[in-house]
PDB file of C-alpha atoms in Angstrom:
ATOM      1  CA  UNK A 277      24.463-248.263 115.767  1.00  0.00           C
ATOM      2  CA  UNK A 278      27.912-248.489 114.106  1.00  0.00           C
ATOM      3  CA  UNK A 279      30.230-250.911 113.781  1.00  0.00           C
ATOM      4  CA  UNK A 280      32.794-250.152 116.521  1.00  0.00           C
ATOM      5  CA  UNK A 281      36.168-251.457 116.820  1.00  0.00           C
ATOM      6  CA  UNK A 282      37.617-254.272 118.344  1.00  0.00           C
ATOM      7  CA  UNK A 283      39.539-252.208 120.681  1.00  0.00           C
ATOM      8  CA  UNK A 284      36.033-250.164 121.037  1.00  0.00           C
ATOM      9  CA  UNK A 285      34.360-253.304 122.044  1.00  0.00           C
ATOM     10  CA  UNK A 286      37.073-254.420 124.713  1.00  0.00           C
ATOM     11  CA  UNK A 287      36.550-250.848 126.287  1.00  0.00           C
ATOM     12  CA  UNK A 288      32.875-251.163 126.729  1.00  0.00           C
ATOM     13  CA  UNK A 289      33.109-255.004 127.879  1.00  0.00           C
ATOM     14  CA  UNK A 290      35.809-253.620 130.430  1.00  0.00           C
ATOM     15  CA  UNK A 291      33.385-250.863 131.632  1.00  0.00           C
ATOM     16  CA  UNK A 292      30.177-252.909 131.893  1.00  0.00           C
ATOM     17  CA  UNK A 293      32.393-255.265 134.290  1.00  0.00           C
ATOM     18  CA  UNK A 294      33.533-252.415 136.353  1.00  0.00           C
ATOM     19  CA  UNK A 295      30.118-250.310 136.136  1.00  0.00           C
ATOM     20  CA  UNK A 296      28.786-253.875 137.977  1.00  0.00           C
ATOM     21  CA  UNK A 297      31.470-254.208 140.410  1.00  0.00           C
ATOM     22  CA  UNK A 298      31.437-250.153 141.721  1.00  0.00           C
ATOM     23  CA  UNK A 299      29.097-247.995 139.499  1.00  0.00           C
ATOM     24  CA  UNK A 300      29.440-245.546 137.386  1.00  0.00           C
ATOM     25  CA  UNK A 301      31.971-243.301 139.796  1.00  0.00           C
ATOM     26  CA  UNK A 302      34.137-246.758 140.792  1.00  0.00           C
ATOM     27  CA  UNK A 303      35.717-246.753 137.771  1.00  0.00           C
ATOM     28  CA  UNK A 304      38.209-244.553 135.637  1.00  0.00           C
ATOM     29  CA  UNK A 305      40.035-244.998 132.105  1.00  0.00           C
ATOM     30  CA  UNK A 306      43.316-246.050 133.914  1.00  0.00           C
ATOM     31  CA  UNK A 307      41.151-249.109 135.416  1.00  0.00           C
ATOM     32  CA  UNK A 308      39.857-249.677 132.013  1.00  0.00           C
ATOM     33  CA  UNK A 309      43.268-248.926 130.553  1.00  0.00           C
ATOM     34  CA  UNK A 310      45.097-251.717 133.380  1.00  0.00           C
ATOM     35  CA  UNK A 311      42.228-254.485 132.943  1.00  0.00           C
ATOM     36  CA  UNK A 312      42.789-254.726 129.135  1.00  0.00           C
ATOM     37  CA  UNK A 313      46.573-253.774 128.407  1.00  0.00           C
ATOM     38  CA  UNK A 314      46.223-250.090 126.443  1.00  0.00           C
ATOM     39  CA  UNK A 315      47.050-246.408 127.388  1.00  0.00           C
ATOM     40  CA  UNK A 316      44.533-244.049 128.520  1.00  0.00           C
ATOM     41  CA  UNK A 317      45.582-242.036 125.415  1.00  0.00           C
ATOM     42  CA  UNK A 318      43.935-244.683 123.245  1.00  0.00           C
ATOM     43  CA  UNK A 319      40.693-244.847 125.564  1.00  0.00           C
ATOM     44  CA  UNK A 320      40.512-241.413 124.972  1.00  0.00           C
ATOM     45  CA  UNK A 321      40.845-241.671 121.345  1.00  0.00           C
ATOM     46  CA  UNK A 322      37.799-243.860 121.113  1.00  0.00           C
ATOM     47  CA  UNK A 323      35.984-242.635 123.912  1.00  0.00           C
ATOM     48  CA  UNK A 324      36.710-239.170 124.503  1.00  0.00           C
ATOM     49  CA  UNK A 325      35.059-238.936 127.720  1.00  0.00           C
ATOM     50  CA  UNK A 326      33.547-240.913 130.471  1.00  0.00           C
ATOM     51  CA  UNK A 327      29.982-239.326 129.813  1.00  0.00           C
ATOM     52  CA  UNK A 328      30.788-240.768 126.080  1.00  0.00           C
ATOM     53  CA  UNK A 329      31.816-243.880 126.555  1.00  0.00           C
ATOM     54  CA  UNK A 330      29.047-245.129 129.349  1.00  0.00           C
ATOM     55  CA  UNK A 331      26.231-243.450 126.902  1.00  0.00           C
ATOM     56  CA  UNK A 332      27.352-245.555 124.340  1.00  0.00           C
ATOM     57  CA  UNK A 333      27.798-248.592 126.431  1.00  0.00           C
ATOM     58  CA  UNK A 334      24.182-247.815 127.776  1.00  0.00           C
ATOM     59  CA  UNK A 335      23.250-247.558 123.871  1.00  0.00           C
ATOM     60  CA  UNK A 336      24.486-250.601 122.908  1.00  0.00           C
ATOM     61  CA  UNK A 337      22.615-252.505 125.938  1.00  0.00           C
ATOM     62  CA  UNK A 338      19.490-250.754 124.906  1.00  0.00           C
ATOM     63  CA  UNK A 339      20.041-252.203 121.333  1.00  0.00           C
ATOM     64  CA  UNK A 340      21.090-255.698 122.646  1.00  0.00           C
ATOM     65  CA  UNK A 341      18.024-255.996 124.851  1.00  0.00           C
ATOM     66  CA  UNK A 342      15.390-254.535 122.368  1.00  0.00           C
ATOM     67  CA  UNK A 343      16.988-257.427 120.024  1.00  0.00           C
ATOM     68  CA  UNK A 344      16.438-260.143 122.332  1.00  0.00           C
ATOM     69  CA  UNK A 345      13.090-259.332 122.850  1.00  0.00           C
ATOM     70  CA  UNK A 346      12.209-258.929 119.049  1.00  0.00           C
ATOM     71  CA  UNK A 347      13.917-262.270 119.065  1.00  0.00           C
ATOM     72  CA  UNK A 348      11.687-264.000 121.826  1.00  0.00           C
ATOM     73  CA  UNK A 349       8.627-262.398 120.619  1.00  0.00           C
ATOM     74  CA  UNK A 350       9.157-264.645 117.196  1.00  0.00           C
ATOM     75  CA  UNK A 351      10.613-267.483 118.554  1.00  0.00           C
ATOM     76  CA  UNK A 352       7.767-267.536 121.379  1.00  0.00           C
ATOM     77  CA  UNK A 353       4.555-266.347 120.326  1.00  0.00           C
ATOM     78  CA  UNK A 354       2.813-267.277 123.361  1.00  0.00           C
ATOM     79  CA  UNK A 355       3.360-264.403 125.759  1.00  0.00           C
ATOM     80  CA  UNK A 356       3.274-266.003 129.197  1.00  0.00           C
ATOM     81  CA  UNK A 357       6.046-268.335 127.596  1.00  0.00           C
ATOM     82  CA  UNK A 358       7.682-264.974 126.572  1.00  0.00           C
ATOM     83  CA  UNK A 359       7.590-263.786 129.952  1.00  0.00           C
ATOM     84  CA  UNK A 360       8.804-266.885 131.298  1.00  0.00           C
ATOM     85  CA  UNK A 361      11.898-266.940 128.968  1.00  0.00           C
ATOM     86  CA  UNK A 362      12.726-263.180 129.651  1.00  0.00           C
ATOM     87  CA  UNK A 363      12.884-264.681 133.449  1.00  0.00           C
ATOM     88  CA  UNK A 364      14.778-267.411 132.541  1.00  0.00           C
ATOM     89  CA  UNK A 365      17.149-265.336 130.644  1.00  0.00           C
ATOM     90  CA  UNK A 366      18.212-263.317 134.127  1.00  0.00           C
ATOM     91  CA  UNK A 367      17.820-266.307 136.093  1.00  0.00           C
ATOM     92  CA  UNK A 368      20.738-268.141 133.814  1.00  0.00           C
ATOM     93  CA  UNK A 369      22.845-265.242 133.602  1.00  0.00           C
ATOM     94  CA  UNK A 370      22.427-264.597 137.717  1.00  0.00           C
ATOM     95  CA  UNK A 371      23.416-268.830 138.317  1.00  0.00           C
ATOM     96  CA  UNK A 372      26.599-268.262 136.227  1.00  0.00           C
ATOM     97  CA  UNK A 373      27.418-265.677 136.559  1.00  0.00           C
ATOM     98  CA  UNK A 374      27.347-264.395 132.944  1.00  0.00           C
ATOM     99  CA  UNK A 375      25.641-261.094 133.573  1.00  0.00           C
ATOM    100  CA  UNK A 376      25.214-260.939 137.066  1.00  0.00           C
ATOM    101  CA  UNK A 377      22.844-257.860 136.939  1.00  0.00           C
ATOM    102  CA  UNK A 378      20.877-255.654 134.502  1.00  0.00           C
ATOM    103  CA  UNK A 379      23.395-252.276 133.782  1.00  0.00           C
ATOM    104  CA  UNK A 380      20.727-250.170 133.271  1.00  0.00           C
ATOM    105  CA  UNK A 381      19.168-251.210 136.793  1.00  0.00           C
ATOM    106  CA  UNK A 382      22.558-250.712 138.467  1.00  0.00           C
ATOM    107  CA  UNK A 383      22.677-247.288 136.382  1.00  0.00           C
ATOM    108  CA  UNK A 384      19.096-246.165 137.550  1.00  0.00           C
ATOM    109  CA  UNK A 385      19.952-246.606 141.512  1.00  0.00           C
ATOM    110  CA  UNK A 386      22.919-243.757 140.821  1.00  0.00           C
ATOM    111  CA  UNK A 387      20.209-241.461 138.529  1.00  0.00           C
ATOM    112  CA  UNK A 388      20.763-238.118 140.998  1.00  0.00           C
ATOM    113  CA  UNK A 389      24.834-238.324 140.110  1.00  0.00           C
ATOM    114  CA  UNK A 390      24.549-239.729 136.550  1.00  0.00           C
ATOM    115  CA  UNK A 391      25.261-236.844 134.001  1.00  0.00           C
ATOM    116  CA  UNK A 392      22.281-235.905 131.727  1.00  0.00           C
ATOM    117  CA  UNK A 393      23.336-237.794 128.699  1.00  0.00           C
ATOM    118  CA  UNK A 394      23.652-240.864 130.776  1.00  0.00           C
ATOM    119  CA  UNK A 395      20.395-240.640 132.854  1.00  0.00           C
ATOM    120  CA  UNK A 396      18.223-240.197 129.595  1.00  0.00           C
ATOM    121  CA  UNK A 397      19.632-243.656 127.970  1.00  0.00           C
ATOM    122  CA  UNK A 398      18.609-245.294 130.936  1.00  0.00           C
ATOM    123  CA  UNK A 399      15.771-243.956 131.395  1.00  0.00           C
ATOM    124  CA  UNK A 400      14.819-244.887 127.736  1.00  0.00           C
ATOM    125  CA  UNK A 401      15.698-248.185 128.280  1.00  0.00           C
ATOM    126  CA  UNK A 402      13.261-249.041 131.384  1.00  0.00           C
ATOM    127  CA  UNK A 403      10.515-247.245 129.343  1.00  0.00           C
ATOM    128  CA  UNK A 404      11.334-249.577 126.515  1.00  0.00           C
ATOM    129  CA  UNK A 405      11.282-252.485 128.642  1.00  0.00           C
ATOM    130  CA  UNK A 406       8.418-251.528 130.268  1.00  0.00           C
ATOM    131  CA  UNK A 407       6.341-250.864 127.112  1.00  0.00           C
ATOM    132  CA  UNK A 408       7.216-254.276 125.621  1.00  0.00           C
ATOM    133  CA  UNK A 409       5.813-255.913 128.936  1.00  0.00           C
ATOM    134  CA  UNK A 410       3.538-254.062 128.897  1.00  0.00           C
ATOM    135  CA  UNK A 411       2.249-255.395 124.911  1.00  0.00           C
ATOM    136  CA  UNK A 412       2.906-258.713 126.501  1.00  0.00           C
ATOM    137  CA  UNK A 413       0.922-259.057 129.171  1.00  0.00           C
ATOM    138  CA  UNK A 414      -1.997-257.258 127.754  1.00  0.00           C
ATOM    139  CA  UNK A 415      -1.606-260.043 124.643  1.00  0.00           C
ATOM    140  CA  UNK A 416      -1.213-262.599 127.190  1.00  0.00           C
ATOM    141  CA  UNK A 417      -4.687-261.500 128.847  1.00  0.00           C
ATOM    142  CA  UNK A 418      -6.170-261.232 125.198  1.00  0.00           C
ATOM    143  CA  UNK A 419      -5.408-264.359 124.857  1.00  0.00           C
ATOM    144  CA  UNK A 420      -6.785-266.148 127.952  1.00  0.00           C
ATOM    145  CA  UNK A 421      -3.009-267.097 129.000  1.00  0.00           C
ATOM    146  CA  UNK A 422      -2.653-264.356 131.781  1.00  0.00           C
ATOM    147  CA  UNK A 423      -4.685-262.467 134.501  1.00  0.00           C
ATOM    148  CA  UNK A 424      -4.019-259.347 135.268  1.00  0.00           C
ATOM    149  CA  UNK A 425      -5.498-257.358 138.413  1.00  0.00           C
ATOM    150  CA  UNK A 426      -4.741-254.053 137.383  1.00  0.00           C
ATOM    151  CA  UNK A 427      -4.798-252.505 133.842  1.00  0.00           C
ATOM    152  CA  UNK A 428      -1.530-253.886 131.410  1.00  0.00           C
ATOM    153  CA  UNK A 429       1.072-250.857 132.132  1.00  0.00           C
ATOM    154  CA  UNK A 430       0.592-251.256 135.913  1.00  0.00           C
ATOM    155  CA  UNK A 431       1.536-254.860 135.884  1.00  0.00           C
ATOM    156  CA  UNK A 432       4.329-254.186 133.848  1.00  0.00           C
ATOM    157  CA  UNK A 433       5.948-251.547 136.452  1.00  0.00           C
ATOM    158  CA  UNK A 434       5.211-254.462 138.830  1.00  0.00           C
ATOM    159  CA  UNK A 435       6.586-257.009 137.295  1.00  0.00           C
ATOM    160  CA  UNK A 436       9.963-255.022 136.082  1.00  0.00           C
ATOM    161  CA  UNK A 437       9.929-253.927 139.494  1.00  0.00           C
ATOM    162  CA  UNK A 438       9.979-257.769 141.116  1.00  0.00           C
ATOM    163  CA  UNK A 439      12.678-258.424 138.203  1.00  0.00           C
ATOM    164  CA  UNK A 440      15.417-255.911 139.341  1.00  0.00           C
ATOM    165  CA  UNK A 441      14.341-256.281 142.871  1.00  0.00           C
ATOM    166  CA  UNK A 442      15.106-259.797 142.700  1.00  0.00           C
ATOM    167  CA  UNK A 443      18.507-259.685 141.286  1.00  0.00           C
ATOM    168  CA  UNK A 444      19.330-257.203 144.046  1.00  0.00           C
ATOM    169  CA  UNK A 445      18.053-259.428 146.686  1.00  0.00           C
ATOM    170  CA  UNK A 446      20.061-262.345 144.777  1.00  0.00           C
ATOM    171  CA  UNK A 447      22.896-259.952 145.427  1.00  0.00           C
ATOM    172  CA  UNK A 448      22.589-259.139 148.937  1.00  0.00           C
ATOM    173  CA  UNK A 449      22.255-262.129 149.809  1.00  0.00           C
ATOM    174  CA  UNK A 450      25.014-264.006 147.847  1.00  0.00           C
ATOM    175  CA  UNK A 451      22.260-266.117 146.319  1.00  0.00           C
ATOM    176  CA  UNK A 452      21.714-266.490 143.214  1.00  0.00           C
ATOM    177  CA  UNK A 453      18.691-269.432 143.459  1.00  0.00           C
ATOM    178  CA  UNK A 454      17.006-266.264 145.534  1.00  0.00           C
ATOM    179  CA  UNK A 455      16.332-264.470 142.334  1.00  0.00           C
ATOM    180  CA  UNK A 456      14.082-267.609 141.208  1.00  0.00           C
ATOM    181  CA  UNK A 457      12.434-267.672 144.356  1.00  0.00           C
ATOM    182  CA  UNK A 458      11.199-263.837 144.292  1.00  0.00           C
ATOM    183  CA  UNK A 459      10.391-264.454 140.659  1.00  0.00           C
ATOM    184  CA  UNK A 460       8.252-268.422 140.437  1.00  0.00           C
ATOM    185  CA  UNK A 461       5.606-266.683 142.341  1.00  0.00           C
ATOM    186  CA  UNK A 462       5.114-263.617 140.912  1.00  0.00           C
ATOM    187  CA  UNK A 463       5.235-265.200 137.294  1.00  0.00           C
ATOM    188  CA  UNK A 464       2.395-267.868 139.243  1.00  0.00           C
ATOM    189  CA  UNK A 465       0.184-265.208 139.781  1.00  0.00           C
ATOM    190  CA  UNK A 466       0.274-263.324 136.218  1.00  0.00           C
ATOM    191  CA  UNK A 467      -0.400-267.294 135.044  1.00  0.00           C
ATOM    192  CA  UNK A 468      -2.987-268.439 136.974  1.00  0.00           C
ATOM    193  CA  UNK A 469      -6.170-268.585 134.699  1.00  0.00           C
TER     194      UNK A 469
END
């Protein structure tokens, strides 16, 4: 992915904020344009439409998170430590609010109204995810580190599932510990050997 602009960048920071706060219809370029001081015109300019610029914010997450996994798959080789990090990771972010909520999961509960261009990115991205948990956990049982009960894709559905169902039940709730409490015990059971 290019190198975008500063201004770029500000754009897509502004619209992951929003895209969290309303989804992808709560928000329009004169929010974006308000929240970080430019005209419409120069949204526009960079961004010529909304279908544009959330692709390309949806792009850019995609890139991010495939990084940080590449990243924890080095710095942890052990894949039940992996998996514990990757819940860690949202568990941090949920307490303080750094990034509250996956975009992509937010995204996927608005697939029916998302245009095409949108849908497909985030779609890619929770068959990405899914494929690297996928590697992990059928390492981790290679290994001797995890147990699985059903065969290494399955338990990766599952588990992605009990990830983004947690942070919504964090969310309804106005709980952020609650996202660790969904999540000890299913990470117990994939460890239990």
């Amino acid at each position: 992915m290019s190198k975008l602009s500063n201004t770029a960048e500000d754009i897509l920071g502004s619209a992951r904020v929003l895209i969290a706060a309303g989804g992808y219809n709560g928000f329009s370029y004169a929010d974006i344009a308000e929240v970080i001081g430019i005209r419409k015109a120069s949204i526009h300019h960079h961004f010529p439409s909304k279908v544009d610029l959330v692709r390309t914010l949806v792009a850019q997450y995609r890139v991010a998170a495939s990084d940080g996994l590449e990243q924890l798959e080095l710095s942890l080789p052990d894949p039940a430590q992996q998996l514990r990090a990757y819940i860690r990771y949202w568990e941090t972010c949920i307490g303080d609010a750094s990034a509250q909520f996956c975009v992509c999961a937010l995204l996927a509960s608005e697939l029916p109204i998302l245009p095409e261009e949108v849908a497909l990115e985030v779609r890619a991205h929770f068959r990405a995810l899914a494929a690297w948990m996928a590697r992990a956990l059928e390492r981790g049982q290679q290994q001797g580190v995890l147990k699985l009960a059903r065969a290494p894709q399955v338990e990766a559905e599952i588990f992605m599932a009990s990830v983004h169902g947690a942070m919504l039940s964090a969310r309804a709730y106005g709980d952020p510990a609650m996202f660790g409490a969904i999540m000890k015990p299913q990470l117990d059971l994939l460890t239990a050997v």
